Coordinates of C-alpha atoms in Angstrom, one line a residue:
Chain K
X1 CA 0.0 0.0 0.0
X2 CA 1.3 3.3 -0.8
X3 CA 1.4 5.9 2.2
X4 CA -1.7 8.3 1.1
X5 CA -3.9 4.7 1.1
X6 CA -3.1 3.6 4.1
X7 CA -3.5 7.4 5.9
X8 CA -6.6 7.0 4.1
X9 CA -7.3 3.6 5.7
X10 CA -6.9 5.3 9.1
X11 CA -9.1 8.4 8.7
X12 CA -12.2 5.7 7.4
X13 CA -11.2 3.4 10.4
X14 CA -11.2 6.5 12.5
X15 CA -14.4 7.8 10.8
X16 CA -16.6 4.5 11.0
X17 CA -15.4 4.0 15.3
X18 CA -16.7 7.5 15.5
X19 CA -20.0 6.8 14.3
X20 CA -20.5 3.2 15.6
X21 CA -19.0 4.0 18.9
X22 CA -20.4 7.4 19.9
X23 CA -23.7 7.2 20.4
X24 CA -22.8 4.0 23.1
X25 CA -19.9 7.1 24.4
X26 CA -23.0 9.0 24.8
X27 CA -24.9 6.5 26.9
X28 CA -21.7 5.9 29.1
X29 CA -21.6 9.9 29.3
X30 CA -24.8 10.8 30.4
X31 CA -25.6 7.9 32.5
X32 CA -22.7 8.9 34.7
X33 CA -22.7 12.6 34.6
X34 CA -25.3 15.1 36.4
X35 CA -27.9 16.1 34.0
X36 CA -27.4 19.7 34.6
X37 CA -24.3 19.5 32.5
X38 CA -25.7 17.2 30.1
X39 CA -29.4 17.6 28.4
X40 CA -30.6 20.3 31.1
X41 CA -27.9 22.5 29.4
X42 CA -28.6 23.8 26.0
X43 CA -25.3 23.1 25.5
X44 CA -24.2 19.3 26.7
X45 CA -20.1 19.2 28.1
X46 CA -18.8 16.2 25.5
X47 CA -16.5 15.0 27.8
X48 CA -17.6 13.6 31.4
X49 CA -17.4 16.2 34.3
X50 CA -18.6 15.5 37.8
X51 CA -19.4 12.2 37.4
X52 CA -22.2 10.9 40.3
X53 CA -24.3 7.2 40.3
X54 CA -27.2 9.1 41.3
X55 CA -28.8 9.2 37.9
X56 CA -28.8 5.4 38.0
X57 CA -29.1 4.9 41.7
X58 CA -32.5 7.8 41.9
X59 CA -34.1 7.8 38.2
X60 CA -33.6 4.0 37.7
X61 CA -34.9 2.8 41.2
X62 CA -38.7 3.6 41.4
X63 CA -39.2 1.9 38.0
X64 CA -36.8 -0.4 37.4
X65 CA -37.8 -3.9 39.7
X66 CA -41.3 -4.1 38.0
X67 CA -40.3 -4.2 34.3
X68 CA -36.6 -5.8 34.9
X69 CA -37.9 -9.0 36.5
X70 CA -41.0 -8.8 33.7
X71 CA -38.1 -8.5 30.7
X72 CA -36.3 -11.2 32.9
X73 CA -38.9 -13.9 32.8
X74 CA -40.2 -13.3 29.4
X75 CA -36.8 -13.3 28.0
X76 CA -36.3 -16.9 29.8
X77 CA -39.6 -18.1 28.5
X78 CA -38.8 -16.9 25.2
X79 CA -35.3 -19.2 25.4
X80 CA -37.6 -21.9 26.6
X81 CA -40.3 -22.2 24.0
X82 CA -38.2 -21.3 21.1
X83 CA -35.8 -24.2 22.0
X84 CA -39.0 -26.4 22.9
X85 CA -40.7 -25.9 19.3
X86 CA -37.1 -25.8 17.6
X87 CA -35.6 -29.0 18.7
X88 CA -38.3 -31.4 17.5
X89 CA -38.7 -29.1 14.7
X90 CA -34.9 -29.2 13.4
X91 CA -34.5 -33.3 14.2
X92 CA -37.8 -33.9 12.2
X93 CA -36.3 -32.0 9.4
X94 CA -32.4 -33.5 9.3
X95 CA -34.4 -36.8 8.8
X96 CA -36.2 -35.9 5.4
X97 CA -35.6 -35.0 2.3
X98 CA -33.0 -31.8 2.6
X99 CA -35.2 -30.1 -0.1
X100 CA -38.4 -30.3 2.0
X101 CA -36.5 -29.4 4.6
X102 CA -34.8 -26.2 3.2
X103 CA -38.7 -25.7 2.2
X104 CA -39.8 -25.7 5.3
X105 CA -36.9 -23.2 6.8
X106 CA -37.5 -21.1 3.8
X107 CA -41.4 -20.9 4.9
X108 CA -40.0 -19.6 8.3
X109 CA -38.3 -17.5 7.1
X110 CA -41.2 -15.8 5.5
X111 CA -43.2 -15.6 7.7
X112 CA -40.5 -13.9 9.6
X113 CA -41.0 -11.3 7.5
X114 CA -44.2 -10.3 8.3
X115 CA -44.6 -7.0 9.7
X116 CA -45.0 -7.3 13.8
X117 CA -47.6 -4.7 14.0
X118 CA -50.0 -5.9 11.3
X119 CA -49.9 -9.6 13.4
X120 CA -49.4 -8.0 16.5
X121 CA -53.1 -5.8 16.7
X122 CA -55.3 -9.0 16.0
X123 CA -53.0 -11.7 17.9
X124 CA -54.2 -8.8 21.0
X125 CA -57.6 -9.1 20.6
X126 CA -57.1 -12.6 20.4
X127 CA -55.2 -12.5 23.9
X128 CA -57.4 -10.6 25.8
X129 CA -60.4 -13.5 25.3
X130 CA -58.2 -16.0 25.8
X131 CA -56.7 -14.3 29.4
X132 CA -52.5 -14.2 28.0
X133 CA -53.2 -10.4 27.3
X134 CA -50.5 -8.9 29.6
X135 CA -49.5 -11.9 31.1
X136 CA -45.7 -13.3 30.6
X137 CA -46.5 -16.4 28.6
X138 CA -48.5 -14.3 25.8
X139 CA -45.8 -12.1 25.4
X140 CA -43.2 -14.7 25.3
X141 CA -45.2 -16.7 22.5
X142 CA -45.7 -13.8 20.5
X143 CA -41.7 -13.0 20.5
X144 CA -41.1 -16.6 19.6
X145 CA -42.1 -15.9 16.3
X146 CA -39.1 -13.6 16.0
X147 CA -36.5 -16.0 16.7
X148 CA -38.1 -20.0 16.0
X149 CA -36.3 -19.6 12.0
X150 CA -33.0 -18.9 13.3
X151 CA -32.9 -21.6 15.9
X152 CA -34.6 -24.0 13.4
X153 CA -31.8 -23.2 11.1
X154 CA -28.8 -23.5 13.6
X155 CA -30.4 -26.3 15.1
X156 CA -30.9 -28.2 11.5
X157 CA -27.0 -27.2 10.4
X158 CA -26.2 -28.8 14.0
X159 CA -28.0 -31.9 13.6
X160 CA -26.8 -32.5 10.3
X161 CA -23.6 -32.4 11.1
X162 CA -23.7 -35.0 13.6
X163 CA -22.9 -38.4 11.8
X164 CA -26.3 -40.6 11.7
X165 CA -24.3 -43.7 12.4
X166 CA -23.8 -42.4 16.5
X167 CA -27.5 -42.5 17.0
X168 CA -28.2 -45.7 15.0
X169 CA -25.4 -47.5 17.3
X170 CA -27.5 -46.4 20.1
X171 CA -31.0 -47.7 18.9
X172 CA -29.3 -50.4 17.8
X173 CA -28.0 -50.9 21.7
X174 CA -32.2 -51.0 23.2
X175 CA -32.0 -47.2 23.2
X176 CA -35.6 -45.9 22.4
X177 CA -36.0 -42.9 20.1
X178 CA -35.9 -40.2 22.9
X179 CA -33.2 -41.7 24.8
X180 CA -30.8 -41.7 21.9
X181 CA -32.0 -38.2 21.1
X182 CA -31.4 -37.2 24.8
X183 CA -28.3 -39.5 25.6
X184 CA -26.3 -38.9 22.0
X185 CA -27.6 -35.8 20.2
X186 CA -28.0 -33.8 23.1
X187 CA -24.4 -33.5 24.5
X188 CA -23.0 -32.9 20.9
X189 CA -25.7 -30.3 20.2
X190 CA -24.8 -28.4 23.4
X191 CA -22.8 -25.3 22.1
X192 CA -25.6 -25.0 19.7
X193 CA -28.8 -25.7 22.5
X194 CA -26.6 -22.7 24.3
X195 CA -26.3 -19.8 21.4
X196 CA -30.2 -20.8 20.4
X197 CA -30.9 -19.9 23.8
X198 CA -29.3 -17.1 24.4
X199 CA -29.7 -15.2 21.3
X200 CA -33.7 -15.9 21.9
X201 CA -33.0 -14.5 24.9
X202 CA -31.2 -11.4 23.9
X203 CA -34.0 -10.9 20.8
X204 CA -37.1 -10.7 23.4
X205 CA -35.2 -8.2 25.7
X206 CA -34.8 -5.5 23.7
X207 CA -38.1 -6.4 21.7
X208 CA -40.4 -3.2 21.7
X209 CA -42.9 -4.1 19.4
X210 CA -44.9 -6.7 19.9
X211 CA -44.2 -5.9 23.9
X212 CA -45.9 -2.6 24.0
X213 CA -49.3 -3.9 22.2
X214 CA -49.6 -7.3 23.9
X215 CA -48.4 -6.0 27.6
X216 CA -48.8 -2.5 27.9
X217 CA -50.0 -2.9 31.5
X218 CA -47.3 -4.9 32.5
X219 CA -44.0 -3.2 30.5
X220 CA -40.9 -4.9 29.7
X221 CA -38.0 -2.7 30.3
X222 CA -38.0 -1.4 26.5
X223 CA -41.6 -0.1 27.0
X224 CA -41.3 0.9 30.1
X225 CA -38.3 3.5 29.2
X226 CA -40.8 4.2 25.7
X227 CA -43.3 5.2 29.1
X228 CA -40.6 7.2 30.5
X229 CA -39.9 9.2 27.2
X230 CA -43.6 9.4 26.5
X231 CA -44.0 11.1 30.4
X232 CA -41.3 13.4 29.8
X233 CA -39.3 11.9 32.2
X234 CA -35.4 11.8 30.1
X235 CA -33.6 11.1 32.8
X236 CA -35.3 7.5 33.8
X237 CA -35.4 6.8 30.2
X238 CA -31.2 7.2 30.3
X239 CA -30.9 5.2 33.0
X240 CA -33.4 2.5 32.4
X241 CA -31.6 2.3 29.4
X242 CA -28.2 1.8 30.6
X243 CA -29.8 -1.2 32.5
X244 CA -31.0 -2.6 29.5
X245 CA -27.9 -1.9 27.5
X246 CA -25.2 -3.6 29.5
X247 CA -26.1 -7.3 29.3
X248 CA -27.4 -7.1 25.8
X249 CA -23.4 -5.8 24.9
X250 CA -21.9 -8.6 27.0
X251 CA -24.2 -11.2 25.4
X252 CA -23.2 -9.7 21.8
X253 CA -19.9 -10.0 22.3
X254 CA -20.2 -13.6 23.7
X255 CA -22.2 -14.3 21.1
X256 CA -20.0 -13.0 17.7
X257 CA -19.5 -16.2 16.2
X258 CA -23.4 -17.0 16.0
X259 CA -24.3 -13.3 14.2
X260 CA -24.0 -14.3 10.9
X261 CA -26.6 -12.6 8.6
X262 CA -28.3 -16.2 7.4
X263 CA -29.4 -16.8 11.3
X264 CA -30.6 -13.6 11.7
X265 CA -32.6 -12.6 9.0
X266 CA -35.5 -11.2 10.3
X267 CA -35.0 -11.0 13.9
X268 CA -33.5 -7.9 14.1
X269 CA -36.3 -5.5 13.1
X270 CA -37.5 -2.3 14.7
Chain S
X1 CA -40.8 -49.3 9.2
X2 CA -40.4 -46.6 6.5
X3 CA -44.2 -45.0 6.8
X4 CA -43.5 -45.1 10.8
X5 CA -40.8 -43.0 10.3
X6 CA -41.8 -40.6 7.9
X7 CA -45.0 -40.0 9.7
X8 CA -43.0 -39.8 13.4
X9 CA -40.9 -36.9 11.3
X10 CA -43.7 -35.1 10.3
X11 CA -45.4 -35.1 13.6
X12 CA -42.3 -33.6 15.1
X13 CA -42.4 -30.2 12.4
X14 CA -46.3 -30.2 12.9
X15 CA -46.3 -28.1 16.5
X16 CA -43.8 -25.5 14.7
X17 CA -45.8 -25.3 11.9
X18 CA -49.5 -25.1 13.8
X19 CA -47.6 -22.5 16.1
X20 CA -46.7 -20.2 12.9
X21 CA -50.2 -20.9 11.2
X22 CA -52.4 -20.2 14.7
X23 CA -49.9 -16.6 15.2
X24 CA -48.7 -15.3 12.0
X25 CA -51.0 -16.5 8.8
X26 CA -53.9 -16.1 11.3
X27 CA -53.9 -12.9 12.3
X28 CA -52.7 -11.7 9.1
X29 CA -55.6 -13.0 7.1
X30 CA -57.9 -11.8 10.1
X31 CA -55.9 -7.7 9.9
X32 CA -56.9 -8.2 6.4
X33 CA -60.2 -9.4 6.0
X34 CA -61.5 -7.3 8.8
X35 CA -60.0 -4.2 6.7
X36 CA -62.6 -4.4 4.0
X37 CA -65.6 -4.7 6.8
X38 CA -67.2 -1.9 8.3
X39 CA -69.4 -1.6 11.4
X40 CA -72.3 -3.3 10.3
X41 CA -70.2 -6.7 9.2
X42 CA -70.4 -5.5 5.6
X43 CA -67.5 -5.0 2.8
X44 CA -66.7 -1.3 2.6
X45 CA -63.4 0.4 1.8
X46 CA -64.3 3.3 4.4
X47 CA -61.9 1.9 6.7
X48 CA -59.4 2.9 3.9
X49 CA -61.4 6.5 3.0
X50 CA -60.8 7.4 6.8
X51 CA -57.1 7.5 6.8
X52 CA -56.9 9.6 3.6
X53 CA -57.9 12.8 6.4
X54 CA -55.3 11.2 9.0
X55 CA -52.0 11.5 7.0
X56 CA -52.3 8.4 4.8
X57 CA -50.3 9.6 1.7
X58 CA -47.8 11.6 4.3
X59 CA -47.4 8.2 5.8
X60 CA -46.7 6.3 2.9
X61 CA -44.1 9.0 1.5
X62 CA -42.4 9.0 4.8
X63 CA -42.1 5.1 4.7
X64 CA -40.7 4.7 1.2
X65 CA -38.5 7.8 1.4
X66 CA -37.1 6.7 5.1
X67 CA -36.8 3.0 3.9
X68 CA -35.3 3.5 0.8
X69 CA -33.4 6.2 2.0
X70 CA -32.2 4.3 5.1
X71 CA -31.4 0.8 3.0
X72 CA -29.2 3.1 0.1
X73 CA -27.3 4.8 3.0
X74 CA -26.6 1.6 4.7
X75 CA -25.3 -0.1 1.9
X76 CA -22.3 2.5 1.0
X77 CA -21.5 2.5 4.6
X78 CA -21.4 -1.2 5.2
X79 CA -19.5 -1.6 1.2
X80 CA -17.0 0.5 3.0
X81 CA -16.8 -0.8 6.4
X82 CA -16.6 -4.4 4.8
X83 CA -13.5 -3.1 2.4
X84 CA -11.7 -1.5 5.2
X85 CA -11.9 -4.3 7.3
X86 CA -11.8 -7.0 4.8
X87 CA -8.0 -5.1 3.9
X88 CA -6.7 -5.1 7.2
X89 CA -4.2 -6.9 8.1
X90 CA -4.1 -7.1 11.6
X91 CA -6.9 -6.0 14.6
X92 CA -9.4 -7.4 11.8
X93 CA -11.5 -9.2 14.6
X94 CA -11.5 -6.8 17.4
X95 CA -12.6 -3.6 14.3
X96 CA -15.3 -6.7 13.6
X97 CA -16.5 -6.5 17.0
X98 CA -16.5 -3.1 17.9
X99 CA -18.7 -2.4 14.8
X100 CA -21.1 -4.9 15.2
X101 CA -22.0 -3.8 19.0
X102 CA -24.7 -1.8 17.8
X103 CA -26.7 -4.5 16.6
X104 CA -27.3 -5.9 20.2
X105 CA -28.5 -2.1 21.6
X106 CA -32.4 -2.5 21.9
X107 CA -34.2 0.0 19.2
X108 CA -36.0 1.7 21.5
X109 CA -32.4 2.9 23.8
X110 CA -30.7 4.1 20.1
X111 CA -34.0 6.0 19.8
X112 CA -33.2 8.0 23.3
X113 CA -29.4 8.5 22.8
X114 CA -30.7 9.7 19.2
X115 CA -33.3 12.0 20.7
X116 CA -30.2 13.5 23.1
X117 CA -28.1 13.4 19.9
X118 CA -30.4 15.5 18.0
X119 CA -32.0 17.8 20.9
X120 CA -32.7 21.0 20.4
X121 CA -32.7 23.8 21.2
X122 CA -28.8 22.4 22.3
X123 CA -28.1 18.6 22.2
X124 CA -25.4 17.1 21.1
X125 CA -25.3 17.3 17.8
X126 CA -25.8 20.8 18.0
X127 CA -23.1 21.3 20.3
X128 CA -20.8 19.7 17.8
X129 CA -22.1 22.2 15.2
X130 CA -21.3 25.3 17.4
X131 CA -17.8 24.3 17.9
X132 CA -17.1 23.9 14.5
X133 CA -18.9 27.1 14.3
X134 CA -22.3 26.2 12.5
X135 CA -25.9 27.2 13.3
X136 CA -27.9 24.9 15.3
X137 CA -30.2 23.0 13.5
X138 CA -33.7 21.5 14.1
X139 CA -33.0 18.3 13.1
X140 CA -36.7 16.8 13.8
X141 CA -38.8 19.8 12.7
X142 CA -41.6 18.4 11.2
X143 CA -42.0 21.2 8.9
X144 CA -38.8 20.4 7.6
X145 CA -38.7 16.6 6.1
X146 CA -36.1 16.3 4.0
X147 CA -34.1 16.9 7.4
X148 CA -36.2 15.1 9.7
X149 CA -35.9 12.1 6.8
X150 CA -32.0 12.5 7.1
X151 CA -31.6 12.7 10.8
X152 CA -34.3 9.3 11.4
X153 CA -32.1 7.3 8.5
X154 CA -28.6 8.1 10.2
X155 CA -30.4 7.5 13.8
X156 CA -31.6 3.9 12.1
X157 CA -29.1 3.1 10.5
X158 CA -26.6 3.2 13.4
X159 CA -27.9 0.1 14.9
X160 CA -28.8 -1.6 11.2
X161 CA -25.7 -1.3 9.5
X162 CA -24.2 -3.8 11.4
X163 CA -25.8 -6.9 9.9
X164 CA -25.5 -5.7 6.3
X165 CA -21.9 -5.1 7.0
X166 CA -22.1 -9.0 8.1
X167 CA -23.2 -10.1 5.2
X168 CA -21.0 -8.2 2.4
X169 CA -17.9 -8.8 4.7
X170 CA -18.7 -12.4 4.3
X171 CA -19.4 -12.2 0.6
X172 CA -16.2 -10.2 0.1
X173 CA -14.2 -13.0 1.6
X174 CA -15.3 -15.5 -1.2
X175 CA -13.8 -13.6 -3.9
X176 CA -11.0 -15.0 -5.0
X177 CA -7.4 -12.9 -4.2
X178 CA -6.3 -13.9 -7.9
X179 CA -8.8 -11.4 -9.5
X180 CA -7.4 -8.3 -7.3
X181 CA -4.0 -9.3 -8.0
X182 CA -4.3 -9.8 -11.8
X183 CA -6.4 -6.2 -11.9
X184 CA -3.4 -4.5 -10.4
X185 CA -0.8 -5.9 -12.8
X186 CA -3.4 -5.3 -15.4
X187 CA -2.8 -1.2 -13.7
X188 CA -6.1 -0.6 -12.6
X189 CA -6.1 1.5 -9.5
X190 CA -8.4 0.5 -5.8
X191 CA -11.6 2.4 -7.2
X192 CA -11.3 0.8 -10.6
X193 CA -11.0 -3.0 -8.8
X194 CA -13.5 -2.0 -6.3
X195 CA -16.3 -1.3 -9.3
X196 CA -15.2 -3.8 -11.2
X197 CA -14.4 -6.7 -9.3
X198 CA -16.0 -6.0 -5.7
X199 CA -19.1 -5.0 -6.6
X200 CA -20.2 -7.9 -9.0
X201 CA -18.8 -10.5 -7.4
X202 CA -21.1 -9.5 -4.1
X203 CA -24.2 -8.8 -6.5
X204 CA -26.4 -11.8 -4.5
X205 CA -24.8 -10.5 -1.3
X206 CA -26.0 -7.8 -1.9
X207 CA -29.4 -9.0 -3.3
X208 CA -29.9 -10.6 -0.2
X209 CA -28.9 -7.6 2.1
X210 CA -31.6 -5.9 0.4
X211 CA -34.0 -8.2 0.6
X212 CA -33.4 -9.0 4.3
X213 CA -33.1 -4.9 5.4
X214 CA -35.7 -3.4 3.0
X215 CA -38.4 -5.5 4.7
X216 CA -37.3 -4.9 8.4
X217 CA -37.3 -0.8 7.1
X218 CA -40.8 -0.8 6.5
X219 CA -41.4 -2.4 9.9
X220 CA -39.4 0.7 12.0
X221 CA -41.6 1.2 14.8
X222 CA -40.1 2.4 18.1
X223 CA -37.5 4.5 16.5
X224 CA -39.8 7.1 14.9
X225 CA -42.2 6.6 17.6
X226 CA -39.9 8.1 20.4
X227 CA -37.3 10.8 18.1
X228 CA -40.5 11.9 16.4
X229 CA -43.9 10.6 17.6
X230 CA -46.9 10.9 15.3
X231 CA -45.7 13.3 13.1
X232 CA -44.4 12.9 10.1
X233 CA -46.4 9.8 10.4
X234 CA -45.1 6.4 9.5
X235 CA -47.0 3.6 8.5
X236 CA -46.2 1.6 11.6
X237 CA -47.0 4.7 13.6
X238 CA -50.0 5.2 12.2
X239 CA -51.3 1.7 12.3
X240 CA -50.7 2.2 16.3
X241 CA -51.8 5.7 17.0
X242 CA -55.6 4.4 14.9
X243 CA -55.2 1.2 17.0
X244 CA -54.6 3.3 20.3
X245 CA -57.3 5.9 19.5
X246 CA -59.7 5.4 17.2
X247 CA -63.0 4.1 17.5
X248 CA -62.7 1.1 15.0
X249 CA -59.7 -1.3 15.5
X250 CA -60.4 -1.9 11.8
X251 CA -58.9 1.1 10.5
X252 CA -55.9 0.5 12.0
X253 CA -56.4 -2.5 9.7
X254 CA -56.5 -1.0 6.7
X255 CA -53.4 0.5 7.4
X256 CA -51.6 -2.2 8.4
X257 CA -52.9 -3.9 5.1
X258 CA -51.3 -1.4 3.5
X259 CA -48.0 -2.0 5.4
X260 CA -48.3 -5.5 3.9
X261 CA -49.1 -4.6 0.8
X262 CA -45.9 -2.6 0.1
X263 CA -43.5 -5.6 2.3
X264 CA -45.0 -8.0 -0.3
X265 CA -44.2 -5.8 -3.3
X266 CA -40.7 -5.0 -2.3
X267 CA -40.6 -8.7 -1.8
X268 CA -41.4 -9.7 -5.5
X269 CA -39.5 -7.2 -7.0
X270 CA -36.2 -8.3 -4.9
X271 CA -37.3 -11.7 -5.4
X272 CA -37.8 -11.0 -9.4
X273 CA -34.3 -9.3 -10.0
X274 CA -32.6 -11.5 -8.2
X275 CA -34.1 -14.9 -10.3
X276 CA -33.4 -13.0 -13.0
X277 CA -29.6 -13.3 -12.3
X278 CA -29.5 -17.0 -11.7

C-alpha cells in the first residue's frame, strides 16, 4: 500500500469508530454525569465532568424492579419455547428429504418477514379473550415468532452435522427414540442448544414491538423506558436504558461467532 | 418401518408449523379481511377512505423515502466498512467486534441516545455544530422533512448497518485474491478493482442484504415513535396511533394492510431481480 492509502485507511477506520461508537460514548456519558451539565444544558459538556451514580441509583430505582424481572422472565420463557418448538422441529427435518427441509426453513423464514404490527393488533384481541393479554407467557409466544427460524436453522445445520451412524449404534444398543435423542444428540448439540438460547433470549429483551401492544400494563423494560420518554421523564429513560444496555453488549460479544446474517434474517427489526 | 418414520418426522415439524399458522398466517388473514368490513359486518373500503384525512399519503411517503433512504445509506457505509476491514491486516477481529456492538442495543435505547443526539434547542449534535462554528439546526422539525428524513435514517441506521456489513464482509471474503492481483498488474487502480471486481462478485450479497433490510425498514416502529412521535407519520406509527385511539380497531387495519401490501411488493420485485440473475 502506498502511504496516502493507508492514511486513508486510518481516517475511514477512525471515521466508522466515530459513528458506531459514539452514540454507546454518549450513553456511558450521560448515565454517569449530572444532568445539569448534560441535556438540562442547552449546550451538553462532551467530555464527562462531575461524574455521580445518582442518575442510576435515583431515576432507575422507582421503576426499574417491575419491568426488569417482567423482561427477565419473558426473555427466559422466550429461550424456553423457542428451543421447545425448535428442537423437535430441526431433528424432524435433518431426517427428510433436505429439499423439503430447506422448504420448510425457507417458509420460516417468510413468515418472519411479516410486519409485527400488522400480526401484532389481531394476535391482541385474540389474547385478551383467551386471558395471556398482559400476562408473561402471551408475550413470550408472540416473540417466539421472531427467533423460532434462526434456531430452526442453527439447530438443523447442528443436527446435520452430527454423523447418523452415533445415533443408530445407540438404537441399535435397546436405546428408544428419545433416549438416543437425549443421551447422543443432546451433549453434541450443546454449544448450539446454548447460542439458540441465548440469542432468543437477547431478541425478546430489547423487543419493543410486539411488547408494548400485547403487555402495555405490565411493560418490559423497552416499553417501560418508551413510558418514561412518552412522560417526559429523560432522565429515567437514560438510566433505564443503561440497565438494559449492558447485558445485551456482553451477550453480543459472547455471542459474535453466532451473528451471521443467514441466522438472523428477520429478527432484528425495529 | 419406512411410513412409521416418515410420519414420526412429520409429527415432530407439525407443532412448529401449527404455532406459525395459529400466530402469523392467522392474524394476518384476520388484519386483512377485517380491513374491508365496516361496522355493520359488511364490505366497505371506508376503513381505507378514513385515513386519507389522518395522513395516509404523508405516511406512505415518509415510509418509502425513510426505507429506501435508510437501506441506500446503509449499503455504502457497510460496502465500506466491509473493504476496510476486509483489507486489514491485523486487529481485523477486534474492528469486527466493535462495529457490530450496535446491533445488540435494543431499538427503543438508540432511539433515546438519538433523541439527546439530535435535541434542540442544544443537544449534542448541536453542540458539535457550534464548535465547529455552524448554526444549530432543528433536526426533527416536522415542517422540515427532508431533514427530519435524514436525521431518522442516520439515527436507524446506526444500529442496522451492522448486519448488512455481516453479510457483504462475508461475501467479500469468497472472492477469490487472484482477480485483485491480476487487476493490479493489469494497472487498474483500488476504485477501478473495487467497481469492477467488488461490486459484482457480491451482486447476490447484496441482493440478499436488500432483501433481508428493506423488509425490516418498512417495519421501523419504536425508533420514529420516540425521536419523532406521530408526526411525520409512518406507516407503523399510524397503524398504532388508529389502533390506540380510534374508534374502530379496523382502520388500523386498513393501514396495516397497507404496510403489507408494500412488504410484499418490495418482496417480489427483490425476489424478481434476483431470479433474474440466476
Amino acid at each position: 500500500m502506498r502511504p496516502w492509502q493507508k492514511a486513508l485507511m486510518y481516517i475511514l477506520i477512525v471515521v466508522i469508530l466515530a459513528y458506531f461508537m459514539f452514540p454507546l460514548y454518549v450513553l456511558f456519558l450521560y448515565a454517569f454525569t449530572n444532568p445539569h451539565y448534560t441535556f438540562f444544558r442547552s449546550y451538553p459538556y462532551l467530555y464527562p465532568v462531575r461524574l455521580t451514580l445518582k442518575n442510576l441509583l435515583e431515576a432507575a430505582a422507582p421503576s426499574l424492579s417491575g419491568p426488569a424481572i417482567k423482561s427477565l422472565v419473558v426473555a427466559t420463557l422466550v429461550g424456553l419455547i423457542t428451543l421447545a418448538l425448535a428442537l423437535p422441529t430441526a431433528y424432524g427435518l435433518s431426517k427428510i428429504n433436505p429439499l423439503i427441509s430447506y422448504m420448510v426453513i425457507v417458509l420460516l423464514f417468510i413468515t418472519n418477514l411479516m410486519p409485527s404490527i400488522v400480526i401484532a393488533i389481531p394476535i391482541a384481541s385474540t389474547f385478551v379473550r383467551l386471558g395471556l393479554y398482559n400476562s408473561d407467557i402471551g408475550l413470550a409466544l408472540a416473540q417466539t415468532l421472531i427467533t423460532l427460524p434462526m434456531a430452526a436453522f442453527i439447530l438443523l445445520g447442528t443436527f446435520q452435522s452430527i454423523p447418523p451412524e452415533l445415533e443408530w449404534q445407540a438404537r441399535i444398543d435397546g436405546a428408544s427414540l428419545l433416549k438416543a435423542f437425549y443421551k447422543v444428540l443432546m451433549p453434541l448439540a450443546a454449544p448450539s442448544i446454548a447460542a439458540v438460547y441465548m440469542l432468543s433470549w437477547l431478541f425478546s429483551w430489547d423487543e419493543f414491538t410486539f411488547a408494548v401492544l400485547l403487555s402495555p400494563i405490565s411493560p418490559t423494560l423497552p416499553v417501560e423506558i418508551y413510558i418514561s420518554v412518552d412522560r417526559g421523564n429523560l432522565l429515567a429513560a437514560l438510566a433505564l436504558s443503561f440497565v438494559l444496555t449492558i447485558p445485551a453488549i456482553v451477550l453480543v460479544v459472547l455471542m459474535q461467532r453466532y451473528l451471521r446474517a443467514e441466522y438472523l434474517a428477520g429478527g432484528l427489526k425495529g | 418401518m419406512r411410513l412409521q418414520r416418515v410420519s414420526l418426522t412429520t409429527l415432530l415439524i407439525i407443532p412448529a408449523l401449527a404455532y406459525v399458522a395459529a400466530l402469523v398466517i392467522y392474524p394476518a388473514a384476520y388484519a386483512v379481511v377485517h380491513s374491508f368490513i365496516g361496522p355493520n359486518g359488511r364490505f366497505t373500503l371506508a376503513n381505507y377512505e378514513a385515513l386519507v384525512p389522518l395522513g395516509l399519503k404523508l405516511a406512505i411517503i415518509t415510509t418509502l423515502v425513510v426505507s429506501f433512504g435508510a437501506i441506500f445509506f446503509q449499503l455504502l457505509i457497510a460496502l465500506a466498512v466491509a473493504s476496510v476491514i476486509a483489507k486489514l491486516t491485523r486487529a481485523r477481529s477486534t474492528l469486527m467486534t466493535l462495529v457490530i456492538i450496535p446491533m445488540g442495543v435494543a431499538t427503543v435505547v438508540s432511539a433515546v441516545l438519538f433523541s439527546f443526539i439530535f435535541q434542540y434547542p442544544g443537544g449534542i449534535a448541536n453542540e458539535i455544530m457550534r464548535s465547529i462554528g455552524l448554526a444549530p439546526v432543528y433536526w426533527l422539525n416536522p415542517k422540515h422533512l427532508p431533514i427530519v428524513y435524514m436525521s431518522l435514517i442516520i439515527a436507524d441506521s446506526w444500529k442496522t448497518t451492522p448486519i448488512m456489513i455481516l453479510i457483504l464482509y462475508a461475501g467479500m471474503l469468497r472472492i477469490p485474491q487472484e482477480l485483485y492481483e491480476s487487476a493490479a498488474i493489469d494497472g487498474a487502480g483500488p476504485l477501478r478493482r473495487f467497481a469492477r471486481i467488488t461490486v459484482p462478485n457480491l451482486r447476490s450479497f447484496i441482493g440478499i442484504s436488500l432483501l433481508i433490510r428493506g423488509v425490516s425498514e418498512f417495519n421501523i416502529f419504536a425508533l420514529p415513535l420516540i425521536l419523532v412521535g406521530y408526526n411525520p407519520p409512518f406507516l407503523t406509527t399510524l397503524t398504532y396511533e388508529l389502533y390506540s385511539s380510534a374508534i374502530t380497531v379496523n382502520e388500523s387495519y386498513a393501514s396495516a394492510t397497507i404496510l403489507l401490501a408494500l412488504a410484499a411488493i418490495l418482496i417480489a420485485i427483490v425476489y424478481r431481480v434476483q431470479g433474474g440473475r440466476r
